[in-house]
Amino acid sequence: MSVREEFDEWATAGKDRGMEERHWHTAKHALARMPVETGDTVLDLGTGSGYALRALRERDVGRAYGLDGAPEMARNAREYTDDDQVGFVVGDFDSLPFADDSIDHVWSMEAFYYASDPHSTLREIRRVLKPGGTFYCAVNYYEENRASHAWQENISIDMTRWSREQYREAFRDAGLYVAEQDNVPDREIDVPDESEFPTEDWDTREAMVDRYRTWGTLLTVGVAP
Ligand code: SAH
C-alpha cells in the first residue's frame, strides 16, 4: 500500500482524531519549546488532523501549512478549522512544495520515519528553512524504544528506525545543527495497577512504564545555519 492508500483509510476510519488525542500528551510539551514568534511561517509535515498548527496559531504565528500525503487526512484537517491562515496541502516529504528559505519553523510528529528517503527529506527541510529556522522532529518509533519495534508489522509502509545518535548524525549530514535532543515522557497515559497485568497490549507493567514514562517521544531539534 502507498502512503496515500494506507492513511486515507486511517482518516476515513477517524483514526486521525485518536492519534491527535494520544500524541498530544507529549506533542504539547515539544510544541511549547518551539521558538515561534508573531507572524512566523510554520510547516507541519505529516499533519494528520492538523492539531499542531491549531496550537501554534494560538501563539500568533502567521501562515501555517500542513502537508500530508493522504488527501483524506488533509480533507479532515480542513474541516477541523475555519482559520484562514491555516492551509493544508497534499504532497510528499520527498519534494516539499515550498521555496528555498521560506519557512521559519518546521514541526513533525510521528510522521518523519515514513519518508521513503529520510536523508533527502532532511535536505528538503534544510532547503525550505530560513537561516536560524528550526526543525522540531518528534517520533515515538525509534531504536531505543523497544516496544515500538513491533509497529512495523502492522503497517505496509517501510518505516525507518533510527537510534538517537542516528537522528543526530542524519540531521548534521543534511546541514542542520543539532540544538537539542530529548525524551519527552508521556505522564498522562493511564498505567493500570500491577494486578491488571498482563493486559491485551502489555505483558508486564514495567514494559508499559518503560515505553511511556521512560522513553516516550524522542525529540530532535535541528537548526538551519
Ligand atoms: N502528525 C499527526 C499525524 C501522524 S500519522 C499526529 O501527530 O497525529 C502520519 C501522517 O504522515 C499521516 O497523516 C500520513 O498520511 C503522513 N505521511 C506519511 N508519510 C508521508 C509522506 N511520505 N509524505 C507526506 N505525508 C506522509
CSV table of C-alpha atoms and ligand atoms in Angstrom, one decimal:
chain,number,residue,atom,x,y,z
A,1,MET,CA,0.0,0.0,0.0
A,2,SER,CA,1.1,3.5,-0.6
A,3,VAL,CA,1.1,6.3,2.0
A,4,ARG,CA,-1.9,7.7,0.3
A,5,GLU,CA,-3.9,4.4,0.4
A,6,GLU,CA,-2.8,3.5,4.0
A,7,PHE,CA,-3.5,6.9,5.6
A,8,ASP,CA,-6.6,7.7,3.5
A,9,GLU,CA,-8.1,4.6,5.2
A,10,TRP,CA,-7.0,5.8,8.6
A,11,ALA,CA,-8.6,9.2,8.0
A,12,THR,CA,-11.8,7.7,6.8
A,13,ALA,CA,-11.9,5.4,9.9
A,14,GLY,CA,-11.5,8.5,12.1
A,15,LYS,CA,-8.0,7.4,13.4
A,16,ASP,CA,-6.7,11.0,12.8
A,17,ARG,CA,-8.6,12.2,15.9
A,18,GLY,CA,-7.4,9.2,18.0
A,19,MET,CA,-3.8,10.0,17.1
A,20,GLU,CA,-4.3,13.6,18.0
A,21,GLU,CA,-5.6,12.7,21.4
A,22,ARG,CA,-2.7,10.3,22.2
A,23,HIS,CA,0.1,12.3,20.6
A,24,TRP,CA,-1.0,15.5,22.3
A,25,HIS,CA,0.3,14.0,25.7
A,26,THR,CA,3.9,14.6,24.6
A,27,ALA,CA,3.4,16.9,21.5
A,28,LYS,CA,2.2,19.8,23.6
A,29,HIS,CA,5.4,19.8,25.6
A,30,ALA,CA,7.5,19.7,22.5
A,31,LEU,CA,5.4,22.4,20.7
A,32,ALA,CA,5.8,24.6,23.8
A,33,ARG,CA,9.5,24.7,23.3
A,34,MET,CA,9.4,25.9,19.7
A,35,PRO,CA,10.8,29.4,19.5
A,36,VAL,CA,8.0,30.8,17.3
A,37,GLU,CA,7.4,34.5,17.1
A,38,THR,CA,4.5,36.6,16.0
A,39,GLY,CA,3.9,36.3,12.2
A,40,ASP,CA,6.3,33.3,11.6
A,41,THR,CA,5.5,30.9,8.8
A,42,VAL,CA,5.3,27.3,10.1
A,43,LEU,CA,5.1,24.0,8.3
A,44,ASP,CA,3.8,20.7,9.8
A,45,LEU,CA,5.0,17.6,7.9
A,46,GLY,CA,2.5,14.7,8.1
A,47,THR,CA,0.0,16.9,9.7
A,48,GLY,CA,-2.8,14.3,10.3
A,49,SER,CA,-5.7,16.2,11.9
A,50,GLY,CA,-3.7,19.4,11.9
A,51,TYR,CA,-3.8,19.9,15.7
A,52,ALA,CA,-0.2,21.1,15.9
A,53,LEU,CA,-1.0,24.1,13.6
A,54,ARG,CA,-4.1,24.9,15.5
A,55,ALA,CA,-2.0,25.0,18.7
A,56,LEU,CA,0.8,27.1,17.1
A,57,ARG,CA,-1.8,29.6,15.8
A,58,GLU,CA,-2.8,30.3,19.4
A,59,ARG,CA,0.8,31.6,19.8
A,60,ASP,CA,0.2,34.1,17.0
A,61,VAL,CA,2.3,32.5,14.2
A,62,GLY,CA,1.3,33.8,10.8
A,63,ARG,CA,0.8,31.4,7.9
A,64,ALA,CA,0.6,27.8,8.9
A,65,TYR,CA,0.9,25.0,6.3
A,66,GLY,CA,0.1,21.3,6.9
A,67,LEU,CA,1.4,18.9,4.4
A,68,ASP,CA,0.1,15.4,4.2
A,69,GLY,CA,0.4,12.6,1.6
A,70,ALA,CA,-3.1,11.4,2.2
A,71,PRO,CA,-5.8,13.6,0.7
A,72,GLU,CA,-8.4,12.3,3.1
A,73,MET,CA,-6.2,13.4,6.1
A,74,ALA,CA,-5.9,16.9,4.5
A,75,ARG,CA,-9.7,17.0,3.9
A,76,ASN,CA,-10.5,16.1,7.5
A,77,ALA,CA,-7.9,18.6,8.8
A,78,ARG,CA,-9.6,21.4,6.8
A,79,GLU,CA,-12.9,20.6,8.4
A,80,TYR,CA,-11.5,21.0,11.9
A,81,THR,CA,-10.6,24.6,11.5
A,82,ASP,CA,-12.0,27.7,9.9
A,83,ASP,CA,-8.8,29.7,10.4
A,84,ASP,CA,-7.9,31.2,7.0
A,85,GLN,CA,-4.3,31.4,8.0
A,86,VAL,CA,-4.1,27.6,8.1
A,87,GLY,CA,-3.8,25.8,4.8
A,88,PHE,CA,-3.5,22.1,4.0
A,89,VAL,CA,-1.6,20.7,1.0
A,90,VAL,CA,-1.3,17.2,-0.3
A,91,GLY,CA,2.3,16.4,-1.1
A,92,ASP,CA,5.2,14.1,-0.3
A,93,PHE,CA,8.1,14.5,2.1
A,94,ASP,CA,10.4,13.9,-0.9
A,95,SER,CA,9.7,17.1,-2.6
A,96,LEU,CA,8.3,19.9,-0.5
A,97,PRO,CA,6.3,22.4,-2.5
A,98,PHE,CA,7.9,25.5,-0.8
A,99,ALA,CA,10.6,27.9,-2.0
A,100,ASP,CA,14.1,27.9,-0.6
A,101,ASP,CA,14.4,29.9,2.7
A,102,SER,CA,10.7,30.4,3.0
A,103,ILE,CA,9.7,28.7,6.3
A,104,ASP,CA,10.6,29.9,9.8
A,105,HIS,CA,9.9,26.6,11.7
A,106,VAL,CA,9.1,23.1,10.7
A,107,TRP,CA,7.2,20.6,13.0
A,108,SER,CA,6.6,16.9,12.5
A,109,MET,CA,5.1,14.4,14.9
A,110,GLU,CA,5.0,10.6,14.3
A,111,ALA,CA,5.5,11.0,10.6
A,112,PHE,CA,9.1,11.6,9.7
A,113,TYR,CA,10.0,7.8,9.7
A,114,TYR,CA,7.6,7.1,6.9
A,115,ALA,CA,9.7,9.1,4.5
A,116,SER,CA,10.8,6.9,1.6
A,117,ASP,CA,14.2,8.6,1.8
A,118,PRO,CA,14.6,10.3,5.1
A,119,HIS,CA,18.0,11.8,4.2
A,120,SER,CA,16.5,13.5,1.2
A,121,THR,CA,13.6,14.7,3.3
A,122,LEU,CA,16.1,16.3,5.8
A,123,ARG,CA,17.8,18.1,2.9
A,124,GLU,CA,14.4,19.3,1.7
A,125,ILE,CA,13.7,20.7,5.2
A,126,ARG,CA,17.1,22.4,5.3
A,127,ARG,CA,16.4,23.9,1.9
A,128,VAL,CA,13.0,25.4,2.8
A,129,LEU,CA,14.1,26.7,6.2
A,130,LYS,CA,15.2,30.3,6.6
A,131,PRO,CA,18.6,30.8,8.3
A,132,GLY,CA,18.1,30.2,12.0
A,133,GLY,CA,14.9,28.3,11.4
A,134,THR,CA,14.3,25.1,13.3
A,135,PHE,CA,13.0,21.6,12.7
A,136,TYR,CA,11.2,20.0,15.7
A,137,CYS,CA,11.1,16.3,14.9
A,138,ALA,CA,9.1,14.2,17.3
A,139,VAL,CA,8.9,10.4,17.0
A,140,ASN,CA,7.8,7.5,19.1
A,141,TYR,CA,9.2,4.9,16.8
A,142,TYR,CA,12.9,4.7,17.3
A,143,GLU,CA,15.6,2.2,18.2
A,144,GLU,CA,15.8,2.7,22.0
A,145,ASN,CA,12.0,2.5,22.4
A,146,ARG,CA,11.9,-1.3,22.1
A,147,ALA,CA,8.2,-1.6,22.5
A,148,SER,CA,7.8,0.4,19.3
A,149,HIS,CA,9.7,-2.1,17.2
A,150,ALA,CA,6.6,-4.3,16.6
A,151,TRP,CA,4.7,-1.5,14.9
A,152,GLN,CA,6.2,-2.2,11.6
A,153,GLU,CA,4.4,-5.5,11.4
A,154,ASN,CA,1.0,-3.7,11.4
A,155,ILE,CA,1.7,-1.3,8.6
A,156,SER,CA,2.5,-1.8,4.9
A,157,ILE,CA,4.8,1.3,4.6
A,158,ASP,CA,8.5,0.8,5.3
A,159,MET,CA,9.4,2.6,8.5
A,160,THR,CA,12.9,4.0,9.3
A,161,ARG,CA,14.0,3.0,12.8
A,162,TRP,CA,16.9,5.2,13.8
A,163,SER,CA,18.6,5.5,17.2
A,164,ARG,CA,19.0,8.8,19.0
A,165,GLU,CA,22.5,9.0,17.6
A,166,GLN,CA,21.5,8.2,14.0
A,167,TYR,CA,19.0,11.1,14.2
A,168,ARG,CA,21.7,13.5,15.2
A,169,GLU,CA,24.1,12.3,12.5
A,170,ALA,CA,21.5,12.4,9.8
A,171,PHE,CA,20.5,16.0,10.8
A,172,ARG,CA,24.2,17.0,10.6
A,173,ASP,CA,24.7,15.3,7.3
A,174,ALA,CA,21.8,17.3,5.9
A,175,GLY,CA,23.4,20.6,7.1
A,176,LEU,CA,21.4,21.1,10.2
A,177,TYR,CA,22.9,21.9,13.6
A,178,VAL,CA,21.5,19.7,16.4
A,179,ALA,CA,20.4,22.2,19.1
A,180,GLU,CA,18.7,19.7,21.4
A,181,GLN,CA,17.7,16.1,21.7
A,182,ASP,CA,15.5,14.9,24.5
A,183,ASN,CA,13.0,12.2,25.5
A,184,VAL,CA,9.6,13.7,26.4
A,185,PRO,CA,7.8,11.2,28.7
A,186,ASP,CA,4.1,10.6,28.5
A,187,ARG,CA,2.9,11.2,32.0
A,188,GLU,CA,-0.8,11.2,31.1
A,189,ILE,CA,-1.5,7.7,29.7
A,190,ASP,CA,-3.1,5.7,32.4
A,191,VAL,CA,-0.8,2.9,33.6
A,192,PRO,CA,-3.1,0.3,35.5
A,193,ASP,CA,-2.2,-1.3,38.8
A,194,GLU,CA,0.2,-4.2,38.9
A,195,SER,CA,-2.8,-6.6,39.4
A,196,GLU,CA,-4.2,-5.7,36.0
A,197,PHE,CA,-1.3,-7.1,34.1
A,198,PRO,CA,-0.9,-8.8,31.6
A,199,THR,CA,-3.3,-6.6,29.6
A,200,GLU,CA,-4.3,-7.0,26.0
A,201,ASP,CA,-1.3,-4.9,24.9
A,202,TRP,CA,1.3,-5.3,27.7
A,203,ASP,CA,2.8,-8.4,29.3
A,204,THR,CA,4.2,-6.5,32.3
A,205,ARG,CA,3.6,-3.2,34.0
A,206,GLU,CA,7.4,-2.4,33.7
A,207,ALA,CA,7.3,-2.7,29.9
A,208,MET,CA,4.4,-0.2,29.8
A,209,VAL,CA,6.1,2.2,32.2
A,210,ASP,CA,9.3,1.9,30.1
A,211,ARG,CA,7.5,2.6,26.9
A,212,TYR,CA,5.7,5.7,28.1
A,213,ARG,CA,7.3,7.2,31.2
A,214,THR,CA,10.9,6.4,30.3
A,215,TRP,CA,11.2,6.6,26.5
A,216,GLY,CA,8.1,8.5,25.5
A,217,THR,CA,8.7,10.7,22.5
A,218,LEU,CA,12.1,11.3,21.0
A,219,LEU,CA,12.5,15.0,20.1
A,220,THR,CA,15.4,16.1,17.9
A,221,VAL,CA,15.8,19.8,17.1
A,222,GLY,CA,17.7,20.9,14.1
A,223,VAL,CA,18.7,24.5,13.3
A,224,ALA,CA,19.4,25.8,9.8
A,225,PRO,CA,22.7,27.7,9.6
B,1,SAH,N1,1.2,14.4,13.0
B,1,SAH,C1,0.0,13.7,13.1
B,1,SAH,C2,-0.3,12.5,12.2
B,1,SAH,C3,0.7,11.4,12.4
B,1,SAH,S1,0.3,10.0,11.3
B,1,SAH,C4,-0.2,13.3,14.6
B,1,SAH,O1,0.7,13.5,15.4
B,1,SAH,O2,-1.2,12.7,14.9
B,1,SAH,C5,1.5,10.2,10.0
B,1,SAH,C6,1.0,11.2,8.9
B,1,SAH,O3,2.0,11.4,8.0
B,1,SAH,C7,-0.2,10.6,8.1
B,1,SAH,O4,-1.3,11.5,8.1
B,1,SAH,C8,0.4,10.3,6.8
B,1,SAH,O5,-0.5,10.4,5.7
B,1,SAH,C9,1.5,11.3,6.7
B,1,SAH,N2,2.7,10.8,5.8
B,1,SAH,C10,3.3,9.6,6.0
B,1,SAH,N3,4.3,9.5,5.1
B,1,SAH,C11,4.2,10.6,4.3
B,1,SAH,C12,5.0,11.1,3.2
B,1,SAH,N4,6.0,10.4,2.7
B,1,SAH,N5,4.7,12.3,2.7
B,1,SAH,C13,3.6,13.1,3.2
B,1,SAH,N6,2.9,12.7,4.3
B,1,SAH,C14,3.2,11.5,4.8
